[in-house]
PDB file of C-alpha atoms and ligand atoms in Angstrom:
ATOM      1  CA  UNK L   1      34.774  27.598 -40.608  1.00 84.00           C
ATOM      2  CA  UNK L   2      37.236  25.174 -42.141  1.00 77.00           C
ATOM      3  CA  UNK L   3      40.707  26.555 -40.995  1.00 83.00           C
ATOM      4  CA  UNK L   4      43.342  23.892 -42.545  1.00 83.00           C
ATOM      5  CA  UNK L   5      43.569  20.758 -44.525  1.00 87.00           C
ATOM      6  CA  UNK L   6      44.599  18.366 -41.452  1.00 89.00           C
ATOM      7  CA  UNK L   7      45.810  15.437 -43.382  1.00 91.00           C
ATOM      8  CA  UNK L   8      45.495  13.326 -46.630  1.00 93.00           C
ATOM      9  CA  UNK L   9      45.620   9.570 -45.723  1.00 92.00           C
ATOM     10  CA  UNK L  10      47.277   6.890 -47.673  1.00 94.00           C
ATOM     11  CA  UNK L  11      46.479   3.227 -47.034  1.00 93.00           C
ATOM     12  CA  UNK L  12      49.516   1.128 -46.977  1.00 92.00           C
ATOM     13  CA  UNK L  13      50.043  -2.623 -46.661  1.00 90.00           C
ATOM     14  CA  UNK L  14      53.331  -2.264 -44.567  1.00 91.00           C
ATOM     15  CA  UNK L  15      53.578   0.699 -42.189  1.00 94.00           C
ATOM     16  CA  UNK L  16      57.318   0.413 -41.567  1.00 95.00           C
ATOM     17  CA  UNK L  17      58.079   0.310 -45.211  1.00 94.00           C
ATOM     18  CA  UNK L  18      55.865   3.289 -45.891  1.00 93.00           C
ATOM     19  CA  UNK L  19      57.304   5.278 -43.066  1.00 95.00           C
ATOM     20  CA  UNK L  20      60.825   4.617 -44.379  1.00 96.00           C
ATOM     21  CA  UNK L  21      59.673   5.952 -47.929  1.00 96.00           C
ATOM     22  CA  UNK L  22      58.323   9.295 -46.550  1.00 96.00           C
ATOM     23  CA  UNK L  23      61.023   9.835 -43.889  1.00 96.00           C
ATOM     24  CA  UNK L  24      64.144   8.569 -45.757  1.00 97.00           C
ATOM     25  CA  UNK L  25      63.419   8.967 -49.361  1.00 97.00           C
ATOM     26  CA  UNK L  26      61.227  12.168 -49.256  1.00 96.00           C
ATOM     27  CA  UNK L  27      62.776  13.616 -46.192  1.00 96.00           C
ATOM     28  CA  UNK L  28      59.668  14.592 -44.327  1.00 96.00           C
ATOM     29  CA  UNK L  29      59.578  15.061 -40.631  1.00 96.00           C
ATOM     30  CA  UNK L  30      58.097  12.123 -38.883  1.00 96.00           C
ATOM     31  CA  UNK L  31      55.822  12.623 -35.734  1.00 94.00           C
ATOM     32  CA  UNK L  32      55.556   9.111 -34.710  1.00 95.00           C
ATOM     33  CA  UNK L  33      53.119   6.334 -34.905  1.00 94.00           C
ATOM     34  CA  UNK L  34      49.794   5.664 -32.729  1.00 95.00           C
ATOM     35  CA  UNK L  35      47.453   2.675 -32.689  1.00 95.00           C
ATOM     36  CA  UNK L  36      43.837   3.884 -32.592  1.00 95.00           C
ATOM     37  CA  UNK L  37      42.076   1.198 -30.737  1.00 94.00           C
ATOM     38  CA  UNK L  38      38.628   2.330 -31.693  1.00 94.00           C
ATOM     39  CA  UNK L  39      39.384   2.230 -35.529  1.00 94.00           C
ATOM     40  CA  UNK L  40      41.650  -0.811 -35.251  1.00 93.00           C
ATOM     41  CA  UNK L  41      44.041   1.381 -37.034  1.00 94.00           C
ATOM     42  CA  UNK L  42      47.875   2.122 -36.905  1.00 96.00           C
ATOM     43  CA  UNK L  43      48.512   5.767 -37.920  1.00 96.00           C
ATOM     44  CA  UNK L  44      51.820   7.611 -38.634  1.00 96.00           C
ATOM     45  CA  UNK L  45      52.046  11.315 -39.247  1.00 96.00           C
ATOM     46  CA  UNK L  46      54.239  13.564 -41.249  1.00 96.00           C
ATOM     47  CA  UNK L  47      53.137  17.222 -40.598  1.00 94.00           C
ATOM     48  CA  UNK L  48      53.860  19.761 -43.407  1.00 93.00           C
ATOM     49  CA  UNK L  49      53.816  23.438 -42.838  1.00 90.00           C
ATOM     50  CA  UNK L  50      50.837  24.371 -45.292  1.00 86.00           C
ATOM     51  CA  UNK L  51      48.858  22.532 -47.987  1.00 90.00           C
ATOM     52  CA  UNK L  52      45.955  22.946 -50.470  1.00 90.00           C
ATOM     53  CA  UNK L  53      43.252  20.792 -51.887  1.00 91.00           C
ATOM     54  CA  UNK L  54      43.628  20.692 -55.697  1.00 93.00           C
ATOM     55  CA  UNK L  55      40.489  19.629 -57.662  1.00 91.00           C
ATOM     56  CA  UNK L  56      41.370  17.953 -61.164  1.00 94.00           C
ATOM     57  CA  UNK L  57      38.856  17.539 -63.871  1.00 92.00           C
ATOM     58  CA  UNK L  58      38.942  16.834 -67.545  1.00 94.00           C
ATOM     59  CA  UNK L  59      36.642  19.464 -69.285  1.00 92.00           C
ATOM     60  CA  UNK L  60      37.402  18.227 -72.876  1.00 92.00           C
ATOM     61  CA  UNK L  61      37.425  14.499 -71.968  1.00 92.00           C
ATOM     62  CA  UNK L  62      41.073  13.982 -72.788  1.00 93.00           C
ATOM     63  CA  UNK L  63      44.241  13.364 -70.673  1.00 93.00           C
ATOM     64  CA  UNK L  64      45.021  11.387 -67.518  1.00 94.00           C
ATOM     65  CA  UNK L  65      41.989  12.727 -65.538  1.00 95.00           C
ATOM     66  CA  UNK L  66      39.537  11.583 -68.021  1.00 94.00           C
ATOM     67  CA  UNK L  67      41.079   7.947 -67.924  1.00 95.00           C
ATOM     68  CA  UNK L  68      41.162   7.968 -64.188  1.00 95.00           C
ATOM     69  CA  UNK L  69      37.393   9.331 -63.806  1.00 93.00           C
ATOM     70  CA  UNK L  70      36.368   6.729 -66.511  1.00 95.00           C
ATOM     71  CA  UNK L  71      38.052   3.974 -64.587  1.00 95.00           C
ATOM     72  CA  UNK L  72      37.244   4.799 -60.989  1.00 92.00           C
ATOM     73  CA  UNK L  73      34.647   7.578 -61.055  1.00 93.00           C
ATOM     74  CA  UNK L  74      36.734   9.963 -59.050  1.00 90.00           C
ATOM     75  CA  UNK L  75      38.830   9.396 -55.819  1.00 90.00           C
ATOM     76  CA  UNK L  76      42.191  10.816 -54.378  1.00 94.00           C
ATOM     77  CA  UNK L  77      44.375  11.216 -57.431  1.00 95.00           C
ATOM     78  CA  UNK L  78      47.714  12.470 -56.339  1.00 95.00           C
ATOM     79  CA  UNK L  79      49.955  13.894 -53.592  1.00 94.00           C
ATOM     80  CA  UNK L  80      52.138  16.871 -54.600  1.00 94.00           C
ATOM     81  CA  UNK L  81      55.360  17.799 -52.656  1.00 95.00           C
ATOM     82  CA  UNK L  82      56.791  21.457 -53.158  1.00 93.00           C
ATOM     83  CA  UNK L  83      60.538  21.439 -53.910  1.00 95.00           C
ATOM     84  CA  UNK L  84      63.039  24.317 -53.956  1.00 95.00           C
ATOM     85  CA  UNK L  85      65.269  22.244 -56.299  1.00 96.00           C
ATOM     86  CA  UNK L  86      63.329  19.987 -58.538  1.00 96.00           C
ATOM     87  CA  UNK L  87      66.163  18.809 -60.662  1.00 97.00           C
ATOM     88  CA  UNK L  88      68.083  17.903 -57.613  1.00 96.00           C
ATOM     89  CA  UNK L  89      65.266  16.025 -55.915  1.00 96.00           C
ATOM     90  CA  UNK L  90      64.346  14.116 -59.244  1.00 97.00           C
ATOM     91  CA  UNK L  91      68.013  13.108 -59.460  1.00 97.00           C
ATOM     92  CA  UNK L  92      67.924  11.997 -55.833  1.00 96.00           C
ATOM     93  CA  UNK L  93      64.756  10.044 -56.089  1.00 97.00           C
ATOM     94  CA  UNK L  94      66.017   8.474 -59.594  1.00 97.00           C
ATOM     95  CA  UNK L  95      69.021   7.358 -57.590  1.00 97.00           C
ATOM     96  CA  UNK L  96      66.751   5.397 -55.113  1.00 96.00           C
ATOM     97  CA  UNK L  97      64.880   3.608 -57.968  1.00 97.00           C
ATOM     98  CA  UNK L  98      61.747   5.778 -58.330  1.00 98.00           C
ATOM     99  CA  UNK L  99      60.619   5.937 -61.978  1.00 98.00           C
ATOM    100  CA  UNK L 100      59.385   9.200 -63.469  1.00 98.00           C
ATOM    101  CA  UNK L 101      56.786   9.768 -66.075  1.00 97.00           C
ATOM    102  CA  UNK L 102      58.761  12.216 -67.985  1.00 96.00           C
ATOM    103  CA  UNK L 103      62.299  12.912 -68.509  1.00 96.00           C
ATOM    104  CA  UNK L 104      62.280  16.529 -67.375  1.00 96.00           C
ATOM    105  CA  UNK L 105      59.804  18.526 -65.364  1.00 97.00           C
ATOM    106  CA  UNK L 106      57.328  20.572 -67.419  1.00 95.00           C
ATOM    107  CA  UNK L 107      54.668  23.333 -66.770  1.00 94.00           C
ATOM    108  CA  UNK L 108      52.108  22.883 -64.122  1.00 93.00           C
ATOM    109  CA  UNK L 109      49.467  25.172 -62.479  1.00 92.00           C
ATOM    110  CA  UNK L 110      50.278  28.835 -61.605  1.00 89.00           C
ATOM    111  CA  UNK L 111      53.496  28.836 -63.225  1.00 92.00           C
ATOM    112  CA  UNK L 112      55.125  25.755 -61.485  1.00 93.00           C
ATOM    113  CA  UNK L 113      57.521  23.261 -63.008  1.00 95.00           C
ATOM    114  CA  UNK L 114      56.170  19.755 -62.218  1.00 96.00           C
ATOM    115  CA  UNK L 115      57.033  16.039 -62.690  1.00 97.00           C
ATOM    116  CA  UNK L 116      55.072  12.906 -61.771  1.00 97.00           C
ATOM    117  CA  UNK L 117      56.512   9.661 -60.098  1.00 97.00           C
ATOM    118  CA  UNK L 118      54.673   6.467 -61.521  1.00 98.00           C
ATOM    119  CA  UNK L 119      52.300   4.939 -58.755  1.00 97.00           C
ATOM    120  CA  UNK L 120      53.771   1.617 -59.609  1.00 97.00           C
ATOM    121  CA  UNK L 121      57.175   2.559 -58.214  1.00 97.00           C
ATOM    122  CA  UNK L 122      55.792   4.415 -55.152  1.00 96.00           C
ATOM    123  CA  UNK L 123      53.428   1.926 -53.275  1.00 95.00           C
ATOM    124  CA  UNK L 124      50.419   2.684 -55.627  1.00 96.00           C
ATOM    125  CA  UNK L 125      50.554   6.471 -54.914  1.00 95.00           C
ATOM    126  CA  UNK L 126      50.825   9.047 -57.770  1.00 96.00           C
ATOM    127  CA  UNK L 127      53.294  11.700 -56.611  1.00 96.00           C
ATOM    128  CA  UNK L 128      53.953  15.131 -58.133  1.00 95.00           C
ATOM    129  CA  UNK L 129      56.986  17.064 -57.385  1.00 95.00           C
ATOM    130  CA  UNK L 130      56.412  20.753 -57.927  1.00 94.00           C
ATOM    131  CA  UNK L 131      58.797  23.838 -57.978  1.00 95.00           C
ATOM    132  CA  UNK L 132      57.225  27.363 -57.954  1.00 94.00           C
ATOM    133  CA  UNK L 133      58.075  29.635 -60.789  1.00 90.00           C
ATOM    134  CA  UNK L 134      59.538  33.231 -60.222  1.00 76.00           C
ATOM    135  CA  UNK L 135      56.032  34.633 -60.102  1.00 61.00           C
ATOM    136  CA  UNK L 136      54.930  32.662 -57.225  1.00 53.00           C
ATOM    137  CA  UNK L 137      53.886  34.514 -54.114  1.00 51.00           C
TER     138      UNK L 137
HETATM  139  C1  MC0 P   1      48.291  20.733 -63.164  1.00 91.59           C
HETATM  140  C2  MC0 P   1      49.042  19.843 -62.329  1.00 91.59           C
HETATM  141  C3  MC0 P   1      49.486  20.728 -61.129  1.00 91.59           C
HETATM  142  O1  MC0 P   1      49.115  20.397 -60.017  1.00 91.59           O
HETATM  143  O2  MC0 P   1      50.129  21.643 -61.325  1.00 91.59           O
HETATM  144  C4  MC0 P   1      48.386  18.575 -62.078  1.00 91.59           C
HETATM  145  O3  MC0 P   1      48.229  18.019 -60.984  1.00 91.59           O
HETATM  146  S1  MC0 P   1      47.925  17.662 -63.348  1.00 91.59           S
HETATM  147  C5  MC0 P   1      47.204  16.061 -62.863  1.00 91.59           C
HETATM  148  C6  MC0 P   1      46.909  15.269 -64.025  1.00 91.59           C
HETATM  149  N1  MC0 P   1      48.216  14.657 -64.572  1.00 91.59           N
HETATM  150  C7  MC0 P   1      48.722  13.418 -64.282  1.00 91.59           C
HETATM  151  O4  MC0 P   1      48.026  12.704 -63.639  1.00 91.59           O
HETATM  152  C8  MC0 P   1      50.089  13.168 -65.072  1.00 91.59           C
HETATM  153  C9  MC0 P   1      50.565  11.864 -64.608  1.00 91.59           C
HETATM  154  N2  MC0 P   1      49.680  11.020 -64.766  1.00 91.59           N
HETATM  155  C10 MC0 P   1      49.871  10.027 -65.693  1.00 91.59           C
HETATM  156  O5  MC0 P   1      50.879  10.159 -66.591  1.00 91.59           O
HETATM  157  C11 MC0 P   1      48.835   8.819 -65.803  1.00 91.59           C
HETATM  158  O6  MC0 P   1      47.620   9.255 -64.977  1.00 91.59           O
HETATM  159  C12 MC0 P   1      49.472   7.608 -65.122  1.00 91.59           C
HETATM  160  C13 MC0 P   1      49.819   7.696 -63.714  1.00 91.59           C
HETATM  161  C14 MC0 P   1      50.849   7.192 -65.908  1.00 91.59           C
HETATM  162  C15 MC0 P   1      48.492   6.418 -65.353  1.00 91.59           C
HETATM  163  O7  MC0 P   1      48.106   6.449 -66.840  1.00 91.59           O
HETATM  164  P1  MC0 P   1      47.937   5.018 -67.507  1.00 91.59           P
HETATM  165  O8  MC0 P   1      47.475   5.360 -68.812  1.00 91.59           O
HETATM  166  O9  MC0 P   1      48.954   4.158 -67.275  1.00 91.59           O
HETATM  167  O10 MC0 P   1      46.485   4.625 -66.695  1.00 91.59           O
HETATM  168  P2  MC0 P   1      46.082   3.237 -66.326  1.00 91.59           P
HETATM  169  O11 MC0 P   1      44.709   3.279 -65.895  1.00 91.59           O
HETATM  170  O12 MC0 P   1      46.261   2.287 -67.339  1.00 91.59           O
HETATM  171  O13 MC0 P   1      46.692   2.914 -64.930  1.00 91.59           O
HETATM  172  C16 MC0 P   1      47.860   2.042 -64.885  1.00 91.59           C
HETATM  173  C17 MC0 P   1      48.019   1.644 -63.455  1.00 91.59           C
HETATM  174  O14 MC0 P   1      48.203   2.894 -62.640  1.00 91.59           O
HETATM  175  C18 MC0 P   1      47.103   3.022 -61.742  1.00 91.59           C
HETATM  176  N3  MC0 P   1      46.891   4.469 -61.471  1.00 91.59           N
HETATM  177  C19 MC0 P   1      46.377   5.355 -62.399  1.00 91.59           C
HETATM  178  N4  MC0 P   1      46.160   6.513 -61.995  1.00 91.59           N
HETATM  179  C20 MC0 P   1      46.552   6.527 -60.711  1.00 91.59           C
HETATM  180  C21 MC0 P   1      46.455   7.333 -59.535  1.00 91.59           C
HETATM  181  N5  MC0 P   1      46.168   8.665 -59.735  1.00 91.59           N
HETATM  182  N6  MC0 P   1      46.990   6.996 -58.410  1.00 91.59           N
HETATM  183  C22 MC0 P   1      47.300   5.614 -58.222  1.00 91.59           C
HETATM  184  N7  MC0 P   1      47.451   4.641 -59.115  1.00 91.59           N
HETATM  185  C23 MC0 P   1      47.020   5.123 -60.422  1.00 91.59           C
HETATM  186  C24 MC0 P   1      46.115   2.173 -62.266  1.00 91.59           C
HETATM  187  O15 MC0 P   1      45.261   1.761 -61.098  1.00 91.59           O
HETATM  188  C25 MC0 P   1      46.607   1.026 -62.881  1.00 91.59           C
HETATM  189  O16 MC0 P   1      47.070   0.106 -61.913  1.00 91.59           O
HETATM  190  P3  MC0 P   1      46.682  -1.356 -62.395  1.00 91.59           P
HETATM  191  O17 MC0 P   1      47.775  -1.736 -63.420  1.00 91.59           O
HETATM  192  O18 MC0 P   1      47.062  -2.123 -60.923  1.00 91.59           O
HETATM  193  O19 MC0 P   1      45.369  -1.452 -62.427  1.00 91.59           O
HETATM  194 CO1   CO P   2      48.677  18.489 -58.980  1.00 91.59          CO
END
C-alpha cells in the first residue's frame, strides 16, 4: 500500500544556490542537508504538507506535452506549487527575475488558475503555480 508521495527529486549543479531558490525565492520550509555516503550524494529536503502525482499526456498529438514526448520520450515534466494568491506570487517572483510563460494565469485542471515559469530562468525546472478555484475541496 503506497501511502504518500515522499519526494520529487531535482538534480542541481550547485546545491547552495538551489537551496536559496527554494528557501528564499519560493519561501519553502528547509529541513536541512545530509550527505549520503553510500550514494555519494548531497541531499536537501523541503517538506510540504501534501502532494499528488499528475500524469500529463497529449491525446491529440498537440501542445507542449506532445513536443516534450517527441524530444525526450517522457520524464519528470514540472513541479507545481499551490498558492493562495497567484497574482501576488507572480509579482513577487517577477521582481526576483523569474520569466513567466504567459502574462496572466489561465485555466488549469479542476478549475485552478495556473501559470508557468520558464525552465531557463529556474535552473532547468519547469515550475507551475496553481491557485484552486472556488469549487475546490
Ligand atoms: C493542466 C495543467 C495543470 O496541472 O493544471 C498542466 O500541468 S498542463 C502541462 C502542460 N503545459 C505546459 O507545460 C505549459 C508550459 N510549457 C511550455 O510552454 C513549454 O513546454 C516550454 C517550457 C516553453 C517549452 O516549450 P518550447 O517550445 O520552448 O520547447 P523546446 O523543446 O524548444 O524547449 C526549450 C528548452 O526548454 C527545455 N524544456 C522543455 N520542456 C521542459 C521541461 N518540462 N522541463 C525542463 N526543461 C524543459 C528544453 O529542454 C529546451 O532546452 P534546451 O534549449 O537546453 O534544449
Ligand atoms: Co500541472
